[in-house]
Short mmCIF file of C-alpha atoms and ligand atoms in Angstrom, two decimals:
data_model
loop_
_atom_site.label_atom_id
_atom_site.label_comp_id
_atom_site.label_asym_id
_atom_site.label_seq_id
_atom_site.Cartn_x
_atom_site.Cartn_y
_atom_site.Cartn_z
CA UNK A 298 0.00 0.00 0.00
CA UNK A 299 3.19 2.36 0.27
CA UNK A 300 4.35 1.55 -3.43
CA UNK A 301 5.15 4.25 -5.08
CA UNK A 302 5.04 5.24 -8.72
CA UNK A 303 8.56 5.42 -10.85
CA UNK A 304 9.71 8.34 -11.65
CA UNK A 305 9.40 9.56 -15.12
CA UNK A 306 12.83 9.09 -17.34
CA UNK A 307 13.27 12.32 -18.24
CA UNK A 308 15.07 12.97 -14.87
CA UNK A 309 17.70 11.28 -16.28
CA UNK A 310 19.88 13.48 -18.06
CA UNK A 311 19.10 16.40 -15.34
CA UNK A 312 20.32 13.93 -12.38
CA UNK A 313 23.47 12.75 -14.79
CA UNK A 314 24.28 16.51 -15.28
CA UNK A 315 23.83 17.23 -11.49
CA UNK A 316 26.20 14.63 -10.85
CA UNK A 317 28.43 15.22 -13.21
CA UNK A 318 28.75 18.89 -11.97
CA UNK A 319 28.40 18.07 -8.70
CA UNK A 320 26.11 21.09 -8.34
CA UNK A 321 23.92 20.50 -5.67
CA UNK A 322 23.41 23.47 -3.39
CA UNK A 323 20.93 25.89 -4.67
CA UNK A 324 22.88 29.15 -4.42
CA UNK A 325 26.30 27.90 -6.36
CA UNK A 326 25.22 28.76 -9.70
CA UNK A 327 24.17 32.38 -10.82
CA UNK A 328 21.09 31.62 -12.46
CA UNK A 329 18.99 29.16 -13.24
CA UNK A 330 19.86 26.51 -10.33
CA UNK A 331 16.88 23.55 -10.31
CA UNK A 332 15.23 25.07 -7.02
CA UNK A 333 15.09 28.40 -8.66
CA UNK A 334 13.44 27.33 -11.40
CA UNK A 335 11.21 24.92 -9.44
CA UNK A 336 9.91 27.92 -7.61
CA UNK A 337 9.50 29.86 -10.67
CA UNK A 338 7.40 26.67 -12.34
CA UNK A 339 5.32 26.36 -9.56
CA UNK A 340 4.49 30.14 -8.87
CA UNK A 341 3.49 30.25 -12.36
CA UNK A 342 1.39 26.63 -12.03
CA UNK A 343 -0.50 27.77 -8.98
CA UNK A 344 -0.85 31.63 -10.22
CA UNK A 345 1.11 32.92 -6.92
CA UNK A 346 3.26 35.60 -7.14
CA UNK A 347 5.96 34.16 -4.91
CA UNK A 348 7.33 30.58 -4.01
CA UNK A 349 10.01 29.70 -1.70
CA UNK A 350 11.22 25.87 -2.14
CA UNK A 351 12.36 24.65 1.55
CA UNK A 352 13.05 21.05 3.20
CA UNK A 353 9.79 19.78 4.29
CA UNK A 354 6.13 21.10 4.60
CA UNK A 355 6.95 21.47 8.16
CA UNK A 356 9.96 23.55 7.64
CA UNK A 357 7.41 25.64 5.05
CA UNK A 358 4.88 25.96 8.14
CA UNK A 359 7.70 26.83 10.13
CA UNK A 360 9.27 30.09 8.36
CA UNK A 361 5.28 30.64 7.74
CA UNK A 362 4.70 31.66 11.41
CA UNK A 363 8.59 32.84 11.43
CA UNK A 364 7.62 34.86 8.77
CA UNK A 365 4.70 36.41 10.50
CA UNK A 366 6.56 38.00 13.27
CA UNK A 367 4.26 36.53 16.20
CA UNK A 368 4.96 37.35 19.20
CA UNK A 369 6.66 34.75 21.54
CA UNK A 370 3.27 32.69 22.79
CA UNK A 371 1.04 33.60 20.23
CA UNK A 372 -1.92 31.25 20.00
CA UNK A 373 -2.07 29.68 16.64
CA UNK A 374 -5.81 27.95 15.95
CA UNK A 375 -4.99 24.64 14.34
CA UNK A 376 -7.65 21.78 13.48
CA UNK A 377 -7.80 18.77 16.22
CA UNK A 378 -7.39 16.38 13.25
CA UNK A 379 -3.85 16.59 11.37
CA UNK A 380 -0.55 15.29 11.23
CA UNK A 381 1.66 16.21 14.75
CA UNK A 382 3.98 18.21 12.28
CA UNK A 383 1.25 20.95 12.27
CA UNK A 384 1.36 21.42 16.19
CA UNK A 385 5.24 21.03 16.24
CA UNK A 386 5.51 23.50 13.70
CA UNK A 387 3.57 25.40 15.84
CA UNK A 388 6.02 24.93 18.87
CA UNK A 389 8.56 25.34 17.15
CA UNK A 390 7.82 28.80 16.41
CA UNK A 391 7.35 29.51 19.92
CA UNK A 392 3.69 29.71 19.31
CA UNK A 393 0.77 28.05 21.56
CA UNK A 394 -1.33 25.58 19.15
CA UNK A 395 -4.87 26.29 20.06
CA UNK A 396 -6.53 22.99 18.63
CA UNK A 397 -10.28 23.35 17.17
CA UNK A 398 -12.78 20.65 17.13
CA UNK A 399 -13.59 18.77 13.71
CA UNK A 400 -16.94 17.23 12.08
CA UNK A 401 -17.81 13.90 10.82
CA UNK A 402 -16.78 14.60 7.71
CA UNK A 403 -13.32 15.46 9.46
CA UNK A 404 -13.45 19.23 8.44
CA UNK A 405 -13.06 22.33 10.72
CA UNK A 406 -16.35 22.69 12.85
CA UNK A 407 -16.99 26.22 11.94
CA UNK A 408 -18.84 26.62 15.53
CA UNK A 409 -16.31 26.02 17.53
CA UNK A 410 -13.75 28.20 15.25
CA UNK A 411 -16.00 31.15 15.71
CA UNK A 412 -15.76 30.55 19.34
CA UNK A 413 -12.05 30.22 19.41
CA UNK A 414 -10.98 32.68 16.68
CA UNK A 415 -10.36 35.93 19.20
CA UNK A 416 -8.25 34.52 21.47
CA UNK A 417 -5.71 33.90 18.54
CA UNK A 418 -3.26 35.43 16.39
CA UNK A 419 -3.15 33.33 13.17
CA UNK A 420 -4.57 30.28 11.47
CA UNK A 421 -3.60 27.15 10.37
CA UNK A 422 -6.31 25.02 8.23
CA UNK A 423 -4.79 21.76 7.52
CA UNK A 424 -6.59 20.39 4.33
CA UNK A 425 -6.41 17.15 6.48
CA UNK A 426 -6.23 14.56 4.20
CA UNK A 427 -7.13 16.66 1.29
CA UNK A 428 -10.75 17.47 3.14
CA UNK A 429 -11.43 20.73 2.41
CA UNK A 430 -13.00 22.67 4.81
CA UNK A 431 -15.55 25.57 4.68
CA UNK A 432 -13.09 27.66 3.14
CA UNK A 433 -15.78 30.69 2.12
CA UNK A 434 -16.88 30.87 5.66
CA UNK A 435 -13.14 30.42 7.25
CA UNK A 436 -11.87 33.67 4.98
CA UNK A 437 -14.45 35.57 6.03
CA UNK A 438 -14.06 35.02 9.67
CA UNK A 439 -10.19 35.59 9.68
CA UNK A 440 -10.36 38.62 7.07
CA UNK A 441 -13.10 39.91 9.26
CA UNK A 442 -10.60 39.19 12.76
CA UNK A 443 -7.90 40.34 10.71
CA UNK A 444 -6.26 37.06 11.25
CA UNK A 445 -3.62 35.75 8.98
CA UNK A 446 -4.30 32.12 7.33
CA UNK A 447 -1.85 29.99 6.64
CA UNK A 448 -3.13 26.56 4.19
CA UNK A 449 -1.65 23.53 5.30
CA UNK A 450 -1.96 22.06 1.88
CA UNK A 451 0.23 19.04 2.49
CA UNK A 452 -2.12 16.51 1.01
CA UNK A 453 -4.07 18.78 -1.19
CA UNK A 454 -1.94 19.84 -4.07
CA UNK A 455 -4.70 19.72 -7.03
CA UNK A 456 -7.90 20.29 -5.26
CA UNK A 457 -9.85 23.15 -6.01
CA UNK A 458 -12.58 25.31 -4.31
CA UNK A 459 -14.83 27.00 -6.08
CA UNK A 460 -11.93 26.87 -9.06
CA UNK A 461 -9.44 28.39 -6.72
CA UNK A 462 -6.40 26.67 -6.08
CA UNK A 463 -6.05 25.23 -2.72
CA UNK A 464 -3.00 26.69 -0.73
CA UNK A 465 -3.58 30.16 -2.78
CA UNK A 466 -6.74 31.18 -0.65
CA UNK A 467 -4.83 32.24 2.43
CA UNK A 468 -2.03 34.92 2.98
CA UNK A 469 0.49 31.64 2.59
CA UNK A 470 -0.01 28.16 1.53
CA UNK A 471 2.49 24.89 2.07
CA UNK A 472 2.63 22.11 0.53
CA UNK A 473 4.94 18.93 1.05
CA UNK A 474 7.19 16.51 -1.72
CA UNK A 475 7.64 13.97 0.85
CA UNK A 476 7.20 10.45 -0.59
CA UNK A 477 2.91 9.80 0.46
CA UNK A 478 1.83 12.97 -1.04
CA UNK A 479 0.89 14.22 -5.18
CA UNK A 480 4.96 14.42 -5.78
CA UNK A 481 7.28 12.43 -4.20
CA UNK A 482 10.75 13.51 -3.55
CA UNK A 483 11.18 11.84 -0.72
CA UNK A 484 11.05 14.73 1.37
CA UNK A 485 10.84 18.30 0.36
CA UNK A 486 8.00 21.58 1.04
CA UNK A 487 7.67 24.73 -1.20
CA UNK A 488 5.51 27.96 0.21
CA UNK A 489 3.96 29.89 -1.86
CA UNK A 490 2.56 33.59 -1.15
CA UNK A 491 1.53 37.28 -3.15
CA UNK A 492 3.64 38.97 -0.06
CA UNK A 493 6.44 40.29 -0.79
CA UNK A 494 7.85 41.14 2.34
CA UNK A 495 6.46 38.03 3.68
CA UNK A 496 8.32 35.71 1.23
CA UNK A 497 11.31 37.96 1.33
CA UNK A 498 11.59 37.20 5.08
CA UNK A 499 11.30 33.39 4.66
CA UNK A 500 13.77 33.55 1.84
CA UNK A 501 16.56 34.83 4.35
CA UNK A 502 15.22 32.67 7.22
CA UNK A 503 15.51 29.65 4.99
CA UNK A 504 19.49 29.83 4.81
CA UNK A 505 19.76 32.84 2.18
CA UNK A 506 22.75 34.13 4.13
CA UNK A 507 24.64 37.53 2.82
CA UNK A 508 23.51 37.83 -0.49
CA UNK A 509 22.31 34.96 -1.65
CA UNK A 510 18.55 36.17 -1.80
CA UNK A 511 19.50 38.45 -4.79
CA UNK A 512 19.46 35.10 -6.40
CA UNK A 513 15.41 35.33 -5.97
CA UNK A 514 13.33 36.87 -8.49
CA UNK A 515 11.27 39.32 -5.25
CA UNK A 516 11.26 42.96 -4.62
CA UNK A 517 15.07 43.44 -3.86
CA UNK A 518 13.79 46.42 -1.26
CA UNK A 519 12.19 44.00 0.81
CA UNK A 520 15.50 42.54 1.34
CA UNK A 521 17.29 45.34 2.27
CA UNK A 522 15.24 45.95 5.03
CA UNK A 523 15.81 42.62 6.52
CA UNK A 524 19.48 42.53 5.92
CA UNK A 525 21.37 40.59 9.05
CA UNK A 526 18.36 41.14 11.13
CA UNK A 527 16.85 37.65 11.19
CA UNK A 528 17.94 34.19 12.41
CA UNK A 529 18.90 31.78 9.38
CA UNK A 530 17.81 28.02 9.88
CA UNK A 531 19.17 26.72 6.61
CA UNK A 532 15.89 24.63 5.53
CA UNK A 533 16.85 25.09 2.19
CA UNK A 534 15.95 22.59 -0.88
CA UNK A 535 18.61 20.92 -2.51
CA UNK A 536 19.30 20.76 -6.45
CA UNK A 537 18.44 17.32 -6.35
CA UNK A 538 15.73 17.24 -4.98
CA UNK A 539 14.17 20.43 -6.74
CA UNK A 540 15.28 18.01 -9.73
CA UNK A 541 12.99 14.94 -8.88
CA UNK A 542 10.22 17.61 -8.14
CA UNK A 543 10.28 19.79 -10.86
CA UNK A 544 10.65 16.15 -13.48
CA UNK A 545 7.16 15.66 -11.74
CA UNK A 546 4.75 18.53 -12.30
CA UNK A 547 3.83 17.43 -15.74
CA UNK A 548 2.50 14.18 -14.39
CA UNK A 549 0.12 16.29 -12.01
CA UNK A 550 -2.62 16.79 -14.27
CA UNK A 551 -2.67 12.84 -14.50
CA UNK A 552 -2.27 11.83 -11.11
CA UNK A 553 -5.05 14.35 -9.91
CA UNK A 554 -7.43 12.85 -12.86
CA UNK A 555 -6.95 9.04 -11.78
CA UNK A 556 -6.29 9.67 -7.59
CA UNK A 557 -10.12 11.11 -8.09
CA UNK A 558 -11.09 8.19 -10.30
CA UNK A 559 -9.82 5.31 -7.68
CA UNK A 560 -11.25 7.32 -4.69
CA UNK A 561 -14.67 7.52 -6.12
CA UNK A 562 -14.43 3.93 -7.08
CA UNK A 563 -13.99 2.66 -4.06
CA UNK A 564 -16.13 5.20 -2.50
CA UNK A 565 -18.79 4.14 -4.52
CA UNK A 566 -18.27 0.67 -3.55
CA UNK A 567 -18.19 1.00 0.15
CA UNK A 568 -21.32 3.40 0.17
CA UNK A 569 -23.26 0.04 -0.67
CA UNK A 570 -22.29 -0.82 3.41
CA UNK A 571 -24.92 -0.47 5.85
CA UNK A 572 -21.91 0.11 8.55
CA UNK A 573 -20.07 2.75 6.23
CA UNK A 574 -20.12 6.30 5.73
CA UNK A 575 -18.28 7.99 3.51
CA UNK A 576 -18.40 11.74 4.23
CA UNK A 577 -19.38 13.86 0.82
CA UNK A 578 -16.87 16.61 -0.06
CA UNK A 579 -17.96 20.01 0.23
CA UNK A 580 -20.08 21.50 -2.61
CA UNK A 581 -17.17 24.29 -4.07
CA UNK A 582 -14.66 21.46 -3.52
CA UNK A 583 -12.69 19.41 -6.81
CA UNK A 584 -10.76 16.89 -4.25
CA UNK A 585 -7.21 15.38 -5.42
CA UNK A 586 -7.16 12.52 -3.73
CA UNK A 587 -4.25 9.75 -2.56
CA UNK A 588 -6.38 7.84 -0.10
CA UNK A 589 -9.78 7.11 1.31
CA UNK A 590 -11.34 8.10 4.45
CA UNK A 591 -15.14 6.75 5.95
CA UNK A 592 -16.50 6.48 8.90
CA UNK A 593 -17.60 2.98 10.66
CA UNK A 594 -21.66 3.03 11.59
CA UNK A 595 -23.27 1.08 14.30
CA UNK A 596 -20.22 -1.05 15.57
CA UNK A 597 -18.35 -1.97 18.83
CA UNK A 598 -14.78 -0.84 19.36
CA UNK A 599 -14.30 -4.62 19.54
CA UNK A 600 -15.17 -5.29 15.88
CA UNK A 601 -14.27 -2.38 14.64
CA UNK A 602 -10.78 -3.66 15.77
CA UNK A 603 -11.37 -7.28 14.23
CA UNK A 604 -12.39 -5.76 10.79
CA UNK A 605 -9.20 -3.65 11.18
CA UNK A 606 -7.39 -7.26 11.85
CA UNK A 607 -9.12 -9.15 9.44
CA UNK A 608 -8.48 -6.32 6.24
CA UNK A 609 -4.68 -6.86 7.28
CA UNK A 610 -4.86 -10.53 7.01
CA UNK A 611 -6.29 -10.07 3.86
CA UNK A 612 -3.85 -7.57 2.78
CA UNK A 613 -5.58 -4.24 2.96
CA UNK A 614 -3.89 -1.80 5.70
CA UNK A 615 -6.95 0.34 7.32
CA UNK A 616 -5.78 2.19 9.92
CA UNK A 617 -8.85 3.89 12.41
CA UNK A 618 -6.72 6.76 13.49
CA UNK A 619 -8.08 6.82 17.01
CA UNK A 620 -7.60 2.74 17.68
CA UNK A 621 -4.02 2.33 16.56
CA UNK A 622 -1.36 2.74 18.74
CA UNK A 623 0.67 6.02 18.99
CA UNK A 624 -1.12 7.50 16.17
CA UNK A 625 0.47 10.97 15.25
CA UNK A 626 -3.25 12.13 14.12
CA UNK A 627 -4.74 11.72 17.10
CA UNK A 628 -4.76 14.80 19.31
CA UNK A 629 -3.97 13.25 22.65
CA UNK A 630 -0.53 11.75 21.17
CA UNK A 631 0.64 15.74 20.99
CA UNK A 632 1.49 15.34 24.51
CA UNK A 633 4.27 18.05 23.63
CA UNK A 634 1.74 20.43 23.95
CA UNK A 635 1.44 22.12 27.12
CA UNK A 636 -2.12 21.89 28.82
CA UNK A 637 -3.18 19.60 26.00
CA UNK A 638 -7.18 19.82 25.85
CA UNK A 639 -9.73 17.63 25.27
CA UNK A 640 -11.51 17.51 21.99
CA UNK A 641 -14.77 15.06 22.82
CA UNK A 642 -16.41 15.46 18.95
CA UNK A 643 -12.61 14.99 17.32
CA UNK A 644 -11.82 12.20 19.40
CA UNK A 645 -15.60 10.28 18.72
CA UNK A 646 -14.65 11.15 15.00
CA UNK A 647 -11.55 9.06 15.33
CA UNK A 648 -12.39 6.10 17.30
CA UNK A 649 -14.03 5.28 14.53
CA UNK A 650 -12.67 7.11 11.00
CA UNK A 651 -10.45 4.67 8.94
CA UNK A 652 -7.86 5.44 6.24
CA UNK A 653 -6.54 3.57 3.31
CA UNK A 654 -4.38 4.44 1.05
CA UNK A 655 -5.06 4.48 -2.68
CA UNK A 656 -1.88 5.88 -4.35
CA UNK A 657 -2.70 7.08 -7.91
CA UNK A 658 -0.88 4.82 -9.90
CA UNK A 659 -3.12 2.09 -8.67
CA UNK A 660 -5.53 0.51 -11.04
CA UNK A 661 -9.16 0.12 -11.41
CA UNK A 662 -8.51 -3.44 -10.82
CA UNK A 663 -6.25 -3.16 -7.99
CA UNK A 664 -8.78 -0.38 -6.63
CA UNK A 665 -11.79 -2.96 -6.87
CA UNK A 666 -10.18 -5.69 -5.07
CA UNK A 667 -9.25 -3.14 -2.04
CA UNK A 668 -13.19 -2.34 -2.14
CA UNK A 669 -14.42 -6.29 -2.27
CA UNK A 670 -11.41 -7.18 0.26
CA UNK A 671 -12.88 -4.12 2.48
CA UNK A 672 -16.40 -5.25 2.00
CA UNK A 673 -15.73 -8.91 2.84
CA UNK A 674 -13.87 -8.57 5.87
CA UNK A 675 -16.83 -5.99 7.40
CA UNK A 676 -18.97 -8.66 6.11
CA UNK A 677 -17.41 -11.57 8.40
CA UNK A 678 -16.70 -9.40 11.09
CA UNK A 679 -20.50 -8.22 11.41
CA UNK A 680 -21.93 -11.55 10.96
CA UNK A 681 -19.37 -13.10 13.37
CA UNK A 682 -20.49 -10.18 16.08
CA UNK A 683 -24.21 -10.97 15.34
C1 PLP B 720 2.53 15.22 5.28
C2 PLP B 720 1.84 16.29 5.99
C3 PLP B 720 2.56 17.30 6.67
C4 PLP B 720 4.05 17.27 6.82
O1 PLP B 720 4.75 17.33 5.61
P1 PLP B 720 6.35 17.12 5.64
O2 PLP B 720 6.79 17.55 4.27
O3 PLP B 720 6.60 15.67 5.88
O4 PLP B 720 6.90 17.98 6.72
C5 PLP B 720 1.84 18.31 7.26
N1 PLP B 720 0.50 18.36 7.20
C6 PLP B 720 -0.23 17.43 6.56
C7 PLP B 720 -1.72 17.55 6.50
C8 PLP B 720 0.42 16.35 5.94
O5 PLP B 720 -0.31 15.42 5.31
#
């Protein structure tokens, strides 16, 4: 279920010429180094002004709040359901996460946002899973707060909201190269923004040390002002990897069309369960999907568990995020969080939510046989319980 697709040949005579030159850090050549371009390519893809290529989504989440200049505590509203690199990000910028309830259909609750908003100083949405949330009505609240949003677009790099590109509705949007998501570098981020102070401060932050951010098509006065002033924490991209990336982006248009095709497939399929829900997506929302997420109906932890079991025998990995061990979605494993709260509608959403990955460059066939396998082992496990 972690197989990943190959990656296209093309990259060959870019890697050979990378290691024949040995020219892997991003700020040896004058012009035209891979991450430079990569950030020019996928400014221009996402129609953003500004893109800064870093190490990680995390790192990209990072320099966001960095970029910001929050004070030291802030409280940073972040959804109760997303990967523990959101909160750490958080912590790491010497922020407070502030952690907001989600729905069913694993989205922000917009309720409990409205109650929470005031009592912060930005936003983090984390497309969690590529769920989109109630983007219309979470601009308006933070435009009307005056509350920057930051898109954690990690898993969402394709979807669309009312035509809009996700990660391009906020005042920043991340997205992440690391091996599960749309492009697979292994591990790599990029930021995008229209900000050009904002970027320009991320650029230096990243590791452009002395002069090196000349080497970045931005304002150059936006620089100037920021000259030696800020930390750098070298999160920089490398060559290579901007390489593997950039080799990659004409195989989006692709992977978005058939992720969508194998997720509806099998959605399709399970929605024929009496014990399965599979949340809708959002009206506005065009979803880019890598995986599947649904919600058990009716069922004990107990066989809930045993169709988890029986799946793996069978050779299916679901995991129900709030019934595995150690799970870094579930809130109360971000015990790194000081005064950690309770989220009772998050955590009922997990104990019984289940994920399975569908990467895109699975077939119709291969996607059919997850469903039936699925199917099956609810089937024994529900009869067996009976
Ligand atoms: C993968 C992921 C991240 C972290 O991305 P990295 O590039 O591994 O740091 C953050 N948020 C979400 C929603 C993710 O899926």
């Amino acid at each position: 279920m972690h197989s990943a697709e190959a990656l296209p040949e093309s990259l060959r005579a870019e890697v050979d010429r990378l290691l024949s030159s040995g020219d892997l850090f991003r700020y040896t050549a004058d012009s035209d180094a891979p991450a430079t371009l990569l950030e020019a390519e996928f400014a221009e893809m996402m129609g953003s002004r500004f893109a800064l290529a870093v190490s990680s989504c995390s790192a990209a989440l990072f320099l966001s709040l960095m970029a910001l200049d929050l004070p030291r505590d802030a409280r940073v509203l972040i959804p109760g359901f997303t990967f523990a690199a959101v909160p750490s990000a958080v912590i790491h910028a010497n922020c407070l996460p502030v952690l907001c309830e989600v729905g069913e259909n694993y989205r922000i609750d917009i309720e409990d946002f409205k109650t929470k908003l005031p009592d912060v100083s930005a936003v983090i949405i984390s497309h969690m899973r590529g769920h989109t949330s109630d983007m219309d009505a979470i601009m308006a609240l933070c435009e009307a707060a005056d509350v920057p949003l930051i898109e954690d677009a990690a898993h969402s790099l394709g979807t669309t909201w009312s035509g809009r590109r996700i990660g391009t509705l906020g005042k920043i949007g991340c997205f992440s190269f690391q091996s599960y998501k749309m492009i697979n570098a292994g591990e790599g981020g990029i930021l995008i923004t229209d900000d050009a102070d904002l970027v320009a401060r991320a650029i230096i932050m990243s590791g452009a040390y002395e002069h090196n951010w000349k080497k970045h098509p931005v304002l150059q006065d936006a620089f100037a002002r920021h000259q030696n002033k800020l930390p750098l924490y070298n999160l920089r991209l490398s060559n290579l990897s901007a390489a593997l990336v950039r080799a990659q982006l004409p195989e989006l248009p692709r992977r978005i069309k058939d992720g969508l095709r194998n997720h509806d497939l099998v959605a399709a399929r399970l929605a024929t369960s009496p014990y399965i829900d599979v949340p809708a997506p959002l009206p506005p929302e065009v979803r880019a999907p890598d995986s599947i997420q649904f919600n058990l109906t009716g069922l004990s932890d107990e066989t809930i568990r045993a169709f988890s079991a029986a799946a793996a025998a069978s050779g299916v990995k679901v995991q129900v995020f709030g019934q595995s061990a150690d799970n870094a979605r579930a809130f109360w494993n971000w015990q790194f969080i000081p005064d950690l709260p309770e989220l009772p509608a998050t955590r009922a959403v997990l104990m019984r939510a289940c994920d399975v990955r569908l990467p895109v460059h699975f077939t119709t066939e291969h996607c059919e046989n997850i469903a039936s396998t699925l199917l099956e082992a609810l089937e024994n496990v529900t009869r067996a319980a009976a």
